[in-house]
mmCIF file of N, CA and C in Angstrom:
data_model
loop_
_atom_site.group_PDB
_atom_site.id
_atom_site.type_symbol
_atom_site.label_atom_id
_atom_site.label_comp_id
_atom_site.label_asym_id
_atom_site.label_seq_id
_atom_site.Cartn_x
_atom_site.Cartn_y
_atom_site.Cartn_z
ATOM 1 N N UNK A 997 64.142 37.703 88.746
ATOM 2 C CA UNK A 997 63.986 38.878 89.548
ATOM 3 C C UNK A 997 63.305 38.460 90.850
ATOM 4 N N UNK A 998 63.823 39.005 91.933
ATOM 5 C CA UNK A 998 63.225 38.742 93.239
ATOM 6 C C UNK A 998 63.099 40.059 93.995
ATOM 7 N N UNK A 999 62.038 40.195 94.739
ATOM 8 C CA UNK A 999 61.881 41.381 95.588
ATOM 9 C C UNK A 999 62.930 41.356 96.680
ATOM 10 N N UNK A 1000 63.219 42.542 97.217
ATOM 11 C CA UNK A 1000 64.284 42.633 98.209
ATOM 12 C C UNK A 1000 63.929 43.605 99.335
ATOM 13 N N UNK A 1001 62.708 44.035 99.446
ATOM 14 C CA UNK A 1001 62.153 45.006 100.387
ATOM 15 C C UNK A 1001 62.163 46.395 99.759
ATOM 16 N N UNK A 1002 61.600 47.352 100.445
ATOM 17 C CA UNK A 1002 61.523 48.702 99.883
ATOM 18 C C UNK A 1002 62.621 49.604 100.429
ATOM 19 N N UNK A 1003 62.817 49.585 101.750
ATOM 20 C CA UNK A 1003 63.837 50.459 102.348
ATOM 21 C C UNK A 1003 65.031 49.685 102.886
ATOM 22 N N UNK A 1004 65.041 48.381 102.675
ATOM 23 C CA UNK A 1004 66.173 47.514 103.022
ATOM 24 C C UNK A 1004 66.440 47.418 104.527
ATOM 25 N N UNK A 1005 65.416 47.274 105.348
ATOM 26 C CA UNK A 1005 65.654 47.114 106.784
ATOM 27 C C UNK A 1005 65.931 45.655 107.136
ATOM 28 N N UNK A 1006 66.482 45.397 108.303
ATOM 29 C CA UNK A 1006 66.504 44.012 108.789
ATOM 30 C C UNK A 1006 65.056 43.627 109.099
ATOM 31 N N UNK A 1007 64.449 42.848 108.238
ATOM 32 C CA UNK A 1007 63.008 42.608 108.279
ATOM 33 C C UNK A 1007 62.517 42.025 109.601
ATOM 34 N N UNK A 1008 63.252 41.071 110.166
ATOM 35 C CA UNK A 1008 62.809 40.468 111.430
ATOM 36 C C UNK A 1008 62.849 41.476 112.580
ATOM 37 N N UNK A 1009 63.575 42.577 112.404
ATOM 38 C CA UNK A 1009 63.655 43.598 113.444
ATOM 39 C C UNK A 1009 62.540 44.626 113.377
ATOM 40 N N UNK A 1010 61.693 44.532 112.368
ATOM 41 C CA UNK A 1010 60.582 45.491 112.270
ATOM 42 C C UNK A 1010 59.600 45.246 113.406
ATOM 43 N N UNK A 1011 58.911 46.304 113.849
ATOM 44 C CA UNK A 1011 58.130 46.198 115.075
ATOM 45 C C UNK A 1011 56.895 45.315 115.017
ATOM 46 N N UNK A 1012 56.277 45.185 113.828
ATOM 47 C CA UNK A 1012 55.032 44.422 113.780
ATOM 48 C C UNK A 1012 54.745 43.941 112.364
ATOM 49 N N UNK A 1013 53.670 43.177 112.234
ATOM 50 C CA UNK A 1013 53.291 42.616 110.938
ATOM 51 C C UNK A 1013 52.991 43.705 109.913
ATOM 52 N N UNK A 1014 52.386 44.800 110.360
ATOM 53 C CA UNK A 1014 52.042 45.883 109.439
ATOM 54 C C UNK A 1014 53.296 46.486 108.808
ATOM 55 N N UNK A 1015 54.354 46.611 109.576
ATOM 56 C CA UNK A 1015 55.604 47.167 109.047
ATOM 57 C C UNK A 1015 56.228 46.212 108.032
ATOM 58 N N UNK A 1016 56.178 44.923 108.317
ATOM 59 C CA UNK A 1016 56.700 43.929 107.375
ATOM 60 C C UNK A 1016 55.870 43.961 106.094
ATOM 61 N N UNK A 1017 54.544 43.955 106.234
ATOM 62 C CA UNK A 1017 53.662 44.008 105.069
ATOM 63 C C UNK A 1017 53.917 45.258 104.236
ATOM 64 N N UNK A 1018 54.148 46.382 104.892
ATOM 65 C CA UNK A 1018 54.402 47.627 104.185
ATOM 66 C C UNK A 1018 55.668 47.528 103.344
ATOM 67 N N UNK A 1019 56.729 46.969 103.907
ATOM 68 C CA UNK A 1019 57.976 46.777 103.149
ATOM 69 C C UNK A 1019 57.730 45.901 101.930
ATOM 70 N N UNK A 1020 56.992 44.833 102.120
ATOM 71 C CA UNK A 1020 56.730 43.916 101.017
ATOM 72 C C UNK A 1020 55.860 44.558 99.943
ATOM 73 N N UNK A 1021 54.759 45.162 100.337
ATOM 74 C CA UNK A 1021 53.838 45.720 99.342
ATOM 75 C C UNK A 1021 54.443 46.918 98.619
ATOM 76 N N UNK A 1022 55.210 47.743 99.321
ATOM 77 C CA UNK A 1022 55.867 48.867 98.640
ATOM 78 C C UNK A 1022 56.900 48.362 97.630
ATOM 79 N N UNK A 1023 57.620 47.308 97.977
ATOM 80 C CA UNK A 1023 58.592 46.732 97.039
ATOM 81 C C UNK A 1023 57.875 46.174 95.811
ATOM 82 N N UNK A 1024 56.808 45.447 96.040
ATOM 83 C CA UNK A 1024 56.032 44.888 94.933
ATOM 84 C C UNK A 1024 55.522 45.997 94.022
ATOM 85 N N UNK A 1025 54.953 47.038 94.620
ATOM 86 C CA UNK A 1025 54.418 48.149 93.836
ATOM 87 C C UNK A 1025 55.520 48.871 93.048
ATOM 88 N N UNK A 1026 56.670 49.089 93.674
ATOM 89 C CA UNK A 1026 57.768 49.799 93.004
ATOM 90 C C UNK A 1026 58.296 48.999 91.820
ATOM 91 N N UNK A 1027 58.463 47.688 91.999
ATOM 92 C CA UNK A 1027 58.963 46.850 90.905
ATOM 93 C C UNK A 1027 57.932 46.783 89.783
ATOM 94 N N UNK A 1028 56.676 46.649 90.142
ATOM 95 C CA UNK A 1028 55.616 46.617 89.127
ATOM 96 C C UNK A 1028 55.604 47.916 88.330
ATOM 97 N N UNK A 1029 55.704 49.034 89.026
ATOM 98 C CA UNK A 1029 55.667 50.341 88.364
ATOM 99 C C UNK A 1029 56.916 50.570 87.521
ATOM 100 N N UNK A 1030 58.084 50.186 88.037
ATOM 101 C CA UNK A 1030 59.349 50.458 87.366
ATOM 102 C C UNK A 1030 59.652 49.475 86.247
ATOM 103 N N UNK A 1031 59.463 48.187 86.516
ATOM 104 C CA UNK A 1031 59.869 47.149 85.571
ATOM 105 C C UNK A 1031 58.703 46.422 84.917
ATOM 106 N N UNK A 1032 57.494 46.665 85.419
ATOM 107 C CA UNK A 1032 56.287 46.009 84.912
ATOM 108 C C UNK A 1032 56.380 44.482 85.001
ATOM 109 N N UNK A 1033 56.911 43.993 86.119
ATOM 110 C CA UNK A 1033 56.972 42.554 86.357
ATOM 111 C C UNK A 1033 56.507 42.243 87.771
ATOM 112 N N UNK A 1034 56.059 41.026 87.938
ATOM 113 C CA UNK A 1034 55.707 40.500 89.255
ATOM 114 C C UNK A 1034 56.554 39.262 89.490
ATOM 115 N N UNK A 1035 56.774 38.949 90.741
ATOM 116 C CA UNK A 1035 57.602 37.807 91.086
ATOM 117 C C UNK A 1035 57.025 37.124 92.317
ATOM 118 N N UNK A 1036 57.363 35.863 92.493
ATOM 119 C CA UNK A 1036 56.988 35.195 93.738
ATOM 120 C C UNK A 1036 58.234 34.926 94.577
ATOM 121 N N UNK A 1037 59.357 35.518 94.155
ATOM 122 C CA UNK A 1037 60.631 35.302 94.835
ATOM 123 C C UNK A 1037 61.016 36.522 95.670
ATOM 124 N N UNK A 1038 61.657 36.245 96.796
ATOM 125 C CA UNK A 1038 62.045 37.312 97.722
ATOM 126 C C UNK A 1038 63.441 37.035 98.242
ATOM 127 N N UNK A 1039 64.304 38.022 98.117
ATOM 128 C CA UNK A 1039 65.658 37.961 98.667
ATOM 129 C C UNK A 1039 65.674 38.849 99.907
ATOM 130 N N UNK A 1040 65.748 38.268 101.080
ATOM 131 C CA UNK A 1040 65.673 39.077 102.292
ATOM 132 C C UNK A 1040 66.890 39.978 102.463
ATOM 133 N N UNK A 1041 66.670 41.227 102.884
ATOM 134 C CA UNK A 1041 67.809 42.105 103.148
ATOM 135 C C UNK A 1041 68.791 41.433 104.112
ATOM 136 N N UNK A 1042 70.059 41.579 103.811
ATOM 137 C CA UNK A 1042 71.154 41.015 104.618
ATOM 138 C C UNK A 1042 71.148 39.482 104.609
ATOM 139 N N UNK A 1043 70.263 38.879 103.820
ATOM 140 C CA UNK A 1043 70.198 37.430 103.748
ATOM 141 C C UNK A 1043 69.579 36.770 104.963
ATOM 142 N N UNK A 1044 68.980 37.567 105.829
ATOM 143 C CA UNK A 1044 68.390 36.992 107.042
ATOM 144 C C UNK A 1044 66.900 36.761 106.837
ATOM 145 N N UNK A 1045 66.447 35.628 107.306
ATOM 146 C CA UNK A 1045 65.034 35.307 107.209
ATOM 147 C C UNK A 1045 64.587 34.686 108.522
ATOM 148 N N UNK A 1046 63.338 34.869 108.817
ATOM 149 C CA UNK A 1046 62.801 34.327 110.053
ATOM 150 C C UNK A 1046 61.328 34.006 109.899
ATOM 151 N N UNK A 1047 60.760 33.493 110.969
ATOM 152 C CA UNK A 1047 59.372 33.015 110.939
ATOM 153 C C UNK A 1047 58.375 34.123 110.623
ATOM 154 N N UNK A 1048 58.558 35.303 111.231
ATOM 155 C CA UNK A 1048 57.584 36.381 110.981
ATOM 156 C C UNK A 1048 57.586 36.806 109.522
ATOM 157 N N UNK A 1049 58.764 36.954 108.952
ATOM 158 C CA UNK A 1049 58.836 37.389 107.553
ATOM 159 C C UNK A 1049 58.310 36.289 106.635
ATOM 160 N N UNK A 1050 58.641 35.043 106.929
ATOM 161 C CA UNK A 1050 58.097 33.937 106.121
ATOM 162 C C UNK A 1050 56.568 33.944 106.154
ATOM 163 N N UNK A 1051 56.012 34.146 107.338
ATOM 164 C CA UNK A 1051 54.554 34.167 107.490
ATOM 165 C C UNK A 1051 53.941 35.312 106.694
ATOM 166 N N UNK A 1052 54.511 36.493 106.808
ATOM 167 C CA UNK A 1052 53.948 37.653 106.125
ATOM 168 C C UNK A 1052 54.143 37.537 104.613
ATOM 169 N N UNK A 1053 55.278 37.019 104.183
ATOM 170 C CA UNK A 1053 55.513 36.847 102.755
ATOM 171 C C UNK A 1053 54.487 35.886 102.160
ATOM 172 N N UNK A 1054 54.212 34.802 102.865
ATOM 173 C CA UNK A 1054 53.212 33.838 102.391
ATOM 174 C C UNK A 1054 51.832 34.480 102.292
ATOM 175 N N UNK A 1055 51.527 35.398 103.217
ATOM 176 C CA UNK A 1055 50.226 36.069 103.186
ATOM 177 C C UNK A 1055 50.140 37.084 102.041
ATOM 178 N N UNK A 1056 51.235 37.791 101.778
ATOM 179 C CA UNK A 1056 51.240 38.845 100.760
ATOM 180 C C UNK A 1056 51.447 38.261 99.358
ATOM 181 N N UNK A 1057 52.294 37.236 99.254
ATOM 182 C CA UNK A 1057 52.568 36.597 97.967
ATOM 183 C C UNK A 1057 52.384 35.084 98.132
ATOM 184 N N UNK A 1058 51.176 34.591 97.944
ATOM 185 C CA UNK A 1058 50.967 33.143 98.064
ATOM 186 C C UNK A 1058 51.897 32.374 97.120
ATOM 187 N N UNK A 1059 52.462 31.294 97.622
ATOM 188 C CA UNK A 1059 53.378 30.492 96.822
ATOM 189 C C UNK A 1059 54.775 31.074 96.712
ATOM 190 N N UNK A 1060 55.071 32.079 97.518
ATOM 191 C CA UNK A 1060 56.375 32.742 97.445
ATOM 192 C C UNK A 1060 57.505 31.832 97.911
ATOM 193 N N UNK A 1061 58.717 32.200 97.498
ATOM 194 C CA UNK A 1061 59.906 31.447 97.872
ATOM 195 C C UNK A 1061 61.033 32.405 98.224
ATOM 196 N N UNK A 1062 61.803 32.044 99.261
ATOM 197 C CA UNK A 1062 62.992 32.811 99.637
ATOM 198 C C UNK A 1062 64.144 32.398 98.731
ATOM 199 N N UNK A 1063 64.943 33.376 98.351
ATOM 200 C CA UNK A 1063 66.126 33.162 97.520
ATOM 201 C C UNK A 1063 67.296 33.859 98.198
ATOM 202 N N UNK A 1064 68.431 33.195 98.262
ATOM 203 C CA UNK A 1064 69.647 33.866 98.726
ATOM 204 C C UNK A 1064 70.665 33.880 97.606
ATOM 205 N N UNK A 1065 71.737 34.564 97.787
ATOM 206 C CA UNK A 1065 72.695 34.815 96.725
ATOM 207 C C UNK A 1065 74.087 34.379 97.140
ATOM 208 N N UNK A 1066 74.949 34.243 96.126
ATOM 209 C CA UNK A 1066 76.341 33.893 96.374
ATOM 210 C C UNK A 1066 77.301 34.881 95.699
ATOM 211 N N UNK A 1067 76.735 35.851 94.987
ATOM 212 C CA UNK A 1067 77.525 36.931 94.396
ATOM 213 C C UNK A 1067 76.890 38.245 94.840
ATOM 214 N N UNK A 1068 77.680 39.062 95.493
ATOM 215 C CA UNK A 1068 77.208 40.354 96.009
ATOM 216 C C UNK A 1068 78.084 41.444 95.418
ATOM 217 N N UNK A 1069 77.512 42.326 94.617
ATOM 218 C CA UNK A 1069 78.299 43.412 94.025
ATOM 219 C C UNK A 1069 78.633 44.498 95.043
ATOM 220 N N UNK A 1070 78.074 44.366 96.234
ATOM 221 C CA UNK A 1070 78.317 45.313 97.337
ATOM 222 C C UNK A 1070 78.020 46.755 96.918
ATOM 223 N N UNK A 1071 76.957 46.913 96.134
ATOM 224 C CA UNK A 1071 76.587 48.260 95.701
ATOM 225 C C UNK A 1071 76.189 49.151 96.865
ATOM 226 N N UNK A 1072 75.681 48.565 97.931
ATOM 227 C CA UNK A 1072 75.324 49.345 99.119
ATOM 228 C C UNK A 1072 76.562 49.992 99.737
ATOM 229 N N UNK A 1073 77.747 49.446 99.479
ATOM 230 C CA UNK A 1073 78.992 50.037 99.968
ATOM 231 C C UNK A 1073 79.623 50.999 98.962
ATOM 232 N N UNK A 1074 79.576 50.635 97.674
ATOM 233 C CA UNK A 1074 80.388 51.326 96.683
ATOM 234 C C UNK A 1074 79.627 52.198 95.696
ATOM 235 N N UNK A 1075 78.363 51.951 95.459
ATOM 236 C CA UNK A 1075 77.653 52.642 94.374
ATOM 237 C C UNK A 1075 77.659 54.160 94.509
ATOM 238 N N UNK A 1076 77.541 54.642 95.724
ATOM 239 C CA UNK A 1076 77.489 56.090 95.932
ATOM 240 C C UNK A 1076 78.817 56.652 96.436
ATOM 241 N N UNK A 1077 79.841 55.827 96.441
ATOM 242 C CA UNK A 1077 81.154 56.253 96.928
ATOM 243 C C UNK A 1077 81.967 56.873 95.790
ATOM 244 N N UNK A 1078 83.175 57.291 96.118
ATOM 245 C CA UNK A 1078 84.079 57.819 95.087
ATOM 246 C C UNK A 1078 84.730 56.693 94.291
ATOM 247 N N UNK A 1079 84.468 55.445 94.685
ATOM 248 C CA UNK A 1079 85.057 54.286 93.990
ATOM 249 C C UNK A 1079 83.980 53.254 93.631
ATOM 250 N N UNK A 1080 82.984 53.647 92.838
ATOM 251 C CA UNK A 1080 81.909 52.701 92.507
ATOM 252 C C UNK A 1080 82.398 51.494 91.719
ATOM 253 N N UNK A 1081 83.565 51.604 91.085
ATOM 254 C CA UNK A 1081 84.102 50.474 90.321
ATOM 255 C C UNK A 1081 84.445 49.286 91.209
ATOM 256 N N UNK A 1082 84.489 49.488 92.523
ATOM 257 C CA UNK A 1082 84.747 48.368 93.430
ATOM 258 C C UNK A 1082 83.615 47.343 93.389
ATOM 259 N N UNK A 1083 82.470 47.734 92.827
ATOM 260 C CA UNK A 1083 81.400 46.768 92.598
ATOM 261 C C UNK A 1083 81.878 45.666 91.652
ATOM 262 N N UNK A 1084 82.642 46.052 90.650
ATOM 263 C CA UNK A 1084 83.195 45.076 89.706
ATOM 264 C C UNK A 1084 84.178 44.141 90.410
ATOM 265 N N UNK A 1085 84.986 44.700 91.316
ATOM 266 C CA UNK A 1085 85.931 43.870 92.072
ATOM 267 C C UNK A 1085 85.186 42.845 92.923
ATOM 268 N N UNK A 1086 84.110 43.276 93.581
ATOM 269 C CA UNK A 1086 83.321 42.369 94.425
ATOM 270 C C UNK A 1086 82.683 41.276 93.571
ATOM 271 N N UNK A 1087 82.173 41.652 92.419
ATOM 272 C CA UNK A 1087 81.570 40.680 91.501
ATOM 273 C C UNK A 1087 82.606 39.640 91.077
ATOM 274 N N UNK A 1088 83.772 40.103 90.650
ATOM 275 C CA UNK A 1088 84.843 39.191 90.225
ATOM 276 C C UNK A 1088 85.271 38.270 91.364
ATOM 277 N N UNK A 1089 85.401 38.811 92.558
ATOM 278 C CA UNK A 1089 85.809 38.013 93.725
ATOM 279 C C UNK A 1089 84.831 36.870 93.963
ATOM 280 N N UNK A 1090 83.532 37.207 93.979
ATOM 281 C CA UNK A 1090 82.534 36.179 94.276
ATOM 282 C C UNK A 1090 82.391 35.172 93.142
ATOM 283 N N UNK A 1091 82.558 35.613 91.903
ATOM 284 C CA UNK A 1091 82.562 34.655 90.780
ATOM 285 C C UNK A 1091 83.721 33.678 90.928
ATOM 286 N N UNK A 1092 84.892 34.194 91.298
ATOM 287 C CA UNK A 1092 86.077 33.342 91.456
ATOM 288 C C UNK A 1092 85.878 32.319 92.577
ATOM 289 N N UNK A 1093 85.037 32.641 93.539
ATOM 290 C CA UNK A 1093 84.736 31.722 94.641
ATOM 291 C C UNK A 1093 83.634 30.726 94.281
ATOM 292 N N UNK A 1094 83.167 30.780 93.048
ATOM 293 C CA UNK A 1094 82.128 29.848 92.607
ATOM 294 C C UNK A 1094 80.713 30.383 92.744
ATOM 295 N N UNK A 1095 80.572 31.657 93.049
ATOM 296 C CA UNK A 1095 79.235 32.245 93.178
ATOM 297 C C UNK A 1095 78.457 32.160 91.882
ATOM 298 N N UNK A 1096 77.125 32.026 92.019
ATOM 299 C CA UNK A 1096 76.317 31.845 90.816
ATOM 300 C C UNK A 1096 74.963 32.546 90.843
ATOM 301 N N UNK A 1097 74.618 33.212 91.921
ATOM 302 C CA UNK A 1097 73.348 33.935 91.973
ATOM 303 C C UNK A 1097 73.638 35.316 92.551
ATOM 304 N N UNK A 1098 73.308 36.348 91.786
ATOM 305 C CA UNK A 1098 73.741 37.717 92.081
ATOM 306 C C UNK A 1098 72.663 38.509 92.794
ATOM 307 N N UNK A 1099 73.086 39.326 93.754
ATOM 308 C CA UNK A 1099 72.207 40.342 94.324
ATOM 309 C C UNK A 1099 72.790 41.706 93.972
ATOM 310 N N UNK A 1100 71.914 42.551 93.447
ATOM 311 C CA UNK A 1100 72.263 43.941 93.175
ATOM 312 C C UNK A 1100 70.985 44.761 93.275
ATOM 313 N N UNK A 1101 71.150 46.053 93.425
ATOM 314 C CA UNK A 1101 70.016 46.938 93.668
ATOM 315 C C UNK A 1101 69.860 47.901 92.491
ATOM 316 N N UNK A 1102 68.738 47.819 91.804
ATOM 317 C CA UNK A 1102 68.521 48.635 90.616
ATOM 318 C C UNK A 1102 68.387 50.120 90.915
ATOM 319 N N UNK A 1103 68.290 50.498 92.176
ATOM 320 C CA UNK A 1103 68.111 51.905 92.509
ATOM 321 C C UNK A 1103 69.400 52.707 92.423
ATOM 322 N N UNK A 1104 70.540 52.050 92.259
ATOM 323 C CA UNK A 1104 71.816 52.761 92.136
ATOM 324 C C UNK A 1104 72.193 52.896 90.665
ATOM 325 N N UNK A 1105 72.297 54.120 90.156
ATOM 326 C CA UNK A 1105 72.655 54.287 88.738
ATOM 327 C C UNK A 1105 73.981 53.626 88.349
ATOM 328 N N UNK A 1106 74.976 53.655 89.227
ATOM 329 C CA UNK A 1106 76.251 53.033 88.844
ATOM 330 C C UNK A 1106 76.116 51.520 88.742
ATOM 331 N N UNK A 1107 75.281 50.911 89.569
ATOM 332 C CA UNK A 1107 75.072 49.468 89.475
ATOM 333 C C UNK A 1107 74.441 49.137 88.128
ATOM 334 N N UNK A 1108 73.456 49.906 87.739
ATOM 335 C CA UNK A 1108 72.811 49.709 86.440
ATOM 336 C C UNK A 1108 73.832 49.947 85.320
ATOM 337 N N UNK A 1109 74.663 50.970 85.468
ATOM 338 C CA UNK A 1109 75.691 51.284 84.472
ATOM 339 C C UNK A 1109 76.667 50.121 84.286
ATOM 340 N N UNK A 1110 76.996 49.411 85.373
ATOM 341 C CA UNK A 1110 77.937 48.294 85.300
ATOM 342 C C UNK A 1110 77.294 46.986 84.850
ATOM 343 N N UNK A 1111 75.993 46.960 84.701
ATOM 344 C CA UNK A 1111 75.315 45.713 84.349
ATOM 345 C C UNK A 1111 75.909 45.040 83.103
ATOM 346 N N UNK A 1112 76.187 45.761 82.011
ATOM 347 C CA UNK A 1112 76.799 45.084 80.856
ATOM 348 C C UNK A 1112 78.149 44.430 81.198
ATOM 349 N N UNK A 1113 78.916 45.054 82.075
ATOM 350 C CA UNK A 1113 80.199 44.469 82.467
ATOM 351 C C UNK A 1113 79.989 43.241 83.355
ATOM 352 N N UNK A 1114 79.006 43.301 84.245
ATOM 353 C CA UNK A 1114 78.694 42.124 85.066
ATOM 354 C C UNK A 1114 78.316 40.952 84.161
ATOM 355 N N UNK A 1115 77.488 41.238 83.170
ATOM 356 C CA UNK A 1115 77.035 40.186 82.256
ATOM 357 C C UNK A 1115 78.223 39.620 81.472
ATOM 358 N N UNK A 1116 79.094 40.490 80.983
ATOM 359 C CA UNK A 1116 80.265 40.027 80.227
ATOM 360 C C UNK A 1116 81.168 39.152 81.101
ATOM 361 N N UNK A 1117 81.367 39.546 82.335
ATOM 362 C CA UNK A 1117 82.189 38.752 83.251
ATOM 363 C C UNK A 1117 81.553 37.384 83.505
ATOM 364 N N UNK A 1118 80.235 37.370 83.685
ATOM 365 C CA UNK A 1118 79.537 36.109 83.913
ATOM 366 C C UNK A 1118 79.622 35.215 82.675
ATOM 367 N N UNK A 1119 79.449 35.793 81.495
ATOM 368 C CA UNK A 1119 79.541 35.010 80.257
ATOM 369 C C UNK A 1119 80.926 34.394 80.100
ATOM 370 N N UNK A 1120 81.948 35.106 80.532
ATOM 371 C CA UNK A 1120 83.327 34.621 80.394
ATOM 372 C C UNK A 1120 83.587 33.363 81.225
ATOM 373 N N UNK A 1121 82.729 33.077 82.193
ATOM 374 C CA UNK A 1121 82.910 31.865 83.006
ATOM 375 C C UNK A 1121 82.463 30.616 82.259
ATOM 376 N N UNK A 1122 81.719 30.806 81.167
ATOM 377 C CA UNK A 1122 81.222 29.666 80.408
ATOM 378 C C UNK A 1122 79.953 29.057 80.986
ATOM 379 N N UNK A 1123 79.428 29.654 82.027
ATOM 380 C CA UNK A 1123 78.196 29.139 82.628
ATOM 381 C C UNK A 1123 76.990 29.764 81.947
ATOM 382 N N UNK A 1124 75.844 29.178 82.174
ATOM 383 C CA UNK A 1124 74.610 29.675 81.579
ATOM 384 C C UNK A 1124 73.994 30.737 82.479
ATOM 385 N N UNK A 1125 73.550 31.822 81.882
ATOM 386 C CA UNK A 1125 72.820 32.847 82.614
ATOM 387 C C UNK A 1125 71.345 32.543 82.536
ATOM 388 N N UNK A 1126 70.665 32.756 83.660
ATOM 389 C CA UNK A 1126 69.226 32.545 83.679
ATOM 390 C C UNK A 1126 68.603 33.375 84.792
ATOM 391 N N UNK A 1127 67.316 33.485 84.723
ATOM 392 C CA UNK A 1127 66.572 34.220 85.748
ATOM 393 C C UNK A 1127 66.383 33.334 86.974
ATOM 394 N N UNK A 1128 65.988 33.967 88.068
ATOM 395 C CA UNK A 1128 65.741 33.242 89.308
ATOM 396 C C UNK A 1128 64.693 32.153 89.099
ATOM 397 N N UNK A 1129 63.613 32.467 88.389
ATOM 398 C CA UNK A 1129 62.562 31.462 88.199
ATOM 399 C C UNK A 1129 63.084 30.245 87.440
ATOM 400 N N UNK A 1130 64.022 30.446 86.544
ATOM 401 C CA UNK A 1130 64.611 29.317 85.829
ATOM 402 C C UNK A 1130 65.560 28.525 86.728
ATOM 403 N N UNK A 1131 66.327 29.225 87.564
ATOM 404 C CA UNK A 1131 67.204 28.538 88.533
ATOM 405 C C UNK A 1131 66.379 27.642 89.451
ATOM 406 N N UNK A 1132 65.202 28.088 89.783
ATOM 407 C CA UNK A 1132 64.323 27.352 90.691
ATOM 408 C C UNK A 1132 63.493 26.295 89.956
ATOM 409 N N UNK A 1133 63.733 26.163 88.650
ATOM 410 C CA UNK A 1133 62.991 25.218 87.812
ATOM 411 C C UNK A 1133 61.484 25.403 87.955
ATOM 412 N N UNK A 1134 61.088 26.648 87.956
ATOM 413 C CA UNK A 1134 59.686 27.003 88.070
ATOM 414 C C UNK A 1134 58.969 26.609 86.773
ATOM 415 N N UNK A 1135 57.968 25.733 86.857
ATOM 416 C CA UNK A 1135 57.276 25.309 85.637
ATOM 417 C C UNK A 1135 56.534 26.454 84.943
ATOM 418 N N UNK A 1136 56.309 27.560 85.641
ATOM 419 C CA UNK A 1136 55.630 28.714 85.050
ATOM 420 C C UNK A 1136 56.613 29.715 84.435
ATOM 421 N N UNK A 1137 57.926 29.442 84.523
ATOM 422 C CA UNK A 1137 58.923 30.374 83.998
ATOM 423 C C UNK A 1137 58.844 30.444 82.486
ATOM 424 N N UNK A 1138 58.743 31.654 81.940
ATOM 425 C CA UNK A 1138 58.781 31.774 80.484
ATOM 426 C C UNK A 1138 60.203 31.478 79.977
ATOM 427 N N UNK A 1139 60.352 31.139 78.710
ATOM 428 C CA UNK A 1139 61.697 30.863 78.181
ATOM 429 C C UNK A 1139 62.574 32.107 78.211
ATOM 430 N N UNK A 1140 63.874 31.898 78.165
ATOM 431 C CA UNK A 1140 64.818 33.025 78.108
ATOM 432 C C UNK A 1140 64.614 33.840 76.867
#
């Protein structure tokens, strides 16, 4: 699990350090409250990262690491549309291209609803599923 911001803005475009910190701390608080987990990993919105966000992330989460993805379910496009099943199409497309690290947003009910199908599709590739901390070979990662 990696944080991804609270309101999903282009982080480097935020006006100041306080705005960046607010996005980070609100995301941390929401994940802690919702999932009861903490992470040192951060997936920047839109996959963009820069010096200001790196600096603020290091201040808010010491030892943090940026993570990017190669599978995008495109829930921001399809989850609230009349065709939410297109998330499955996007997942399949990126898996076929060799993608191996997924980004999805737990705030969309349809994305959560499709999670068992995403997992089944990933299992069908014969690859091993693991958490971000395991992908990063984090010595503090608990076992699966």
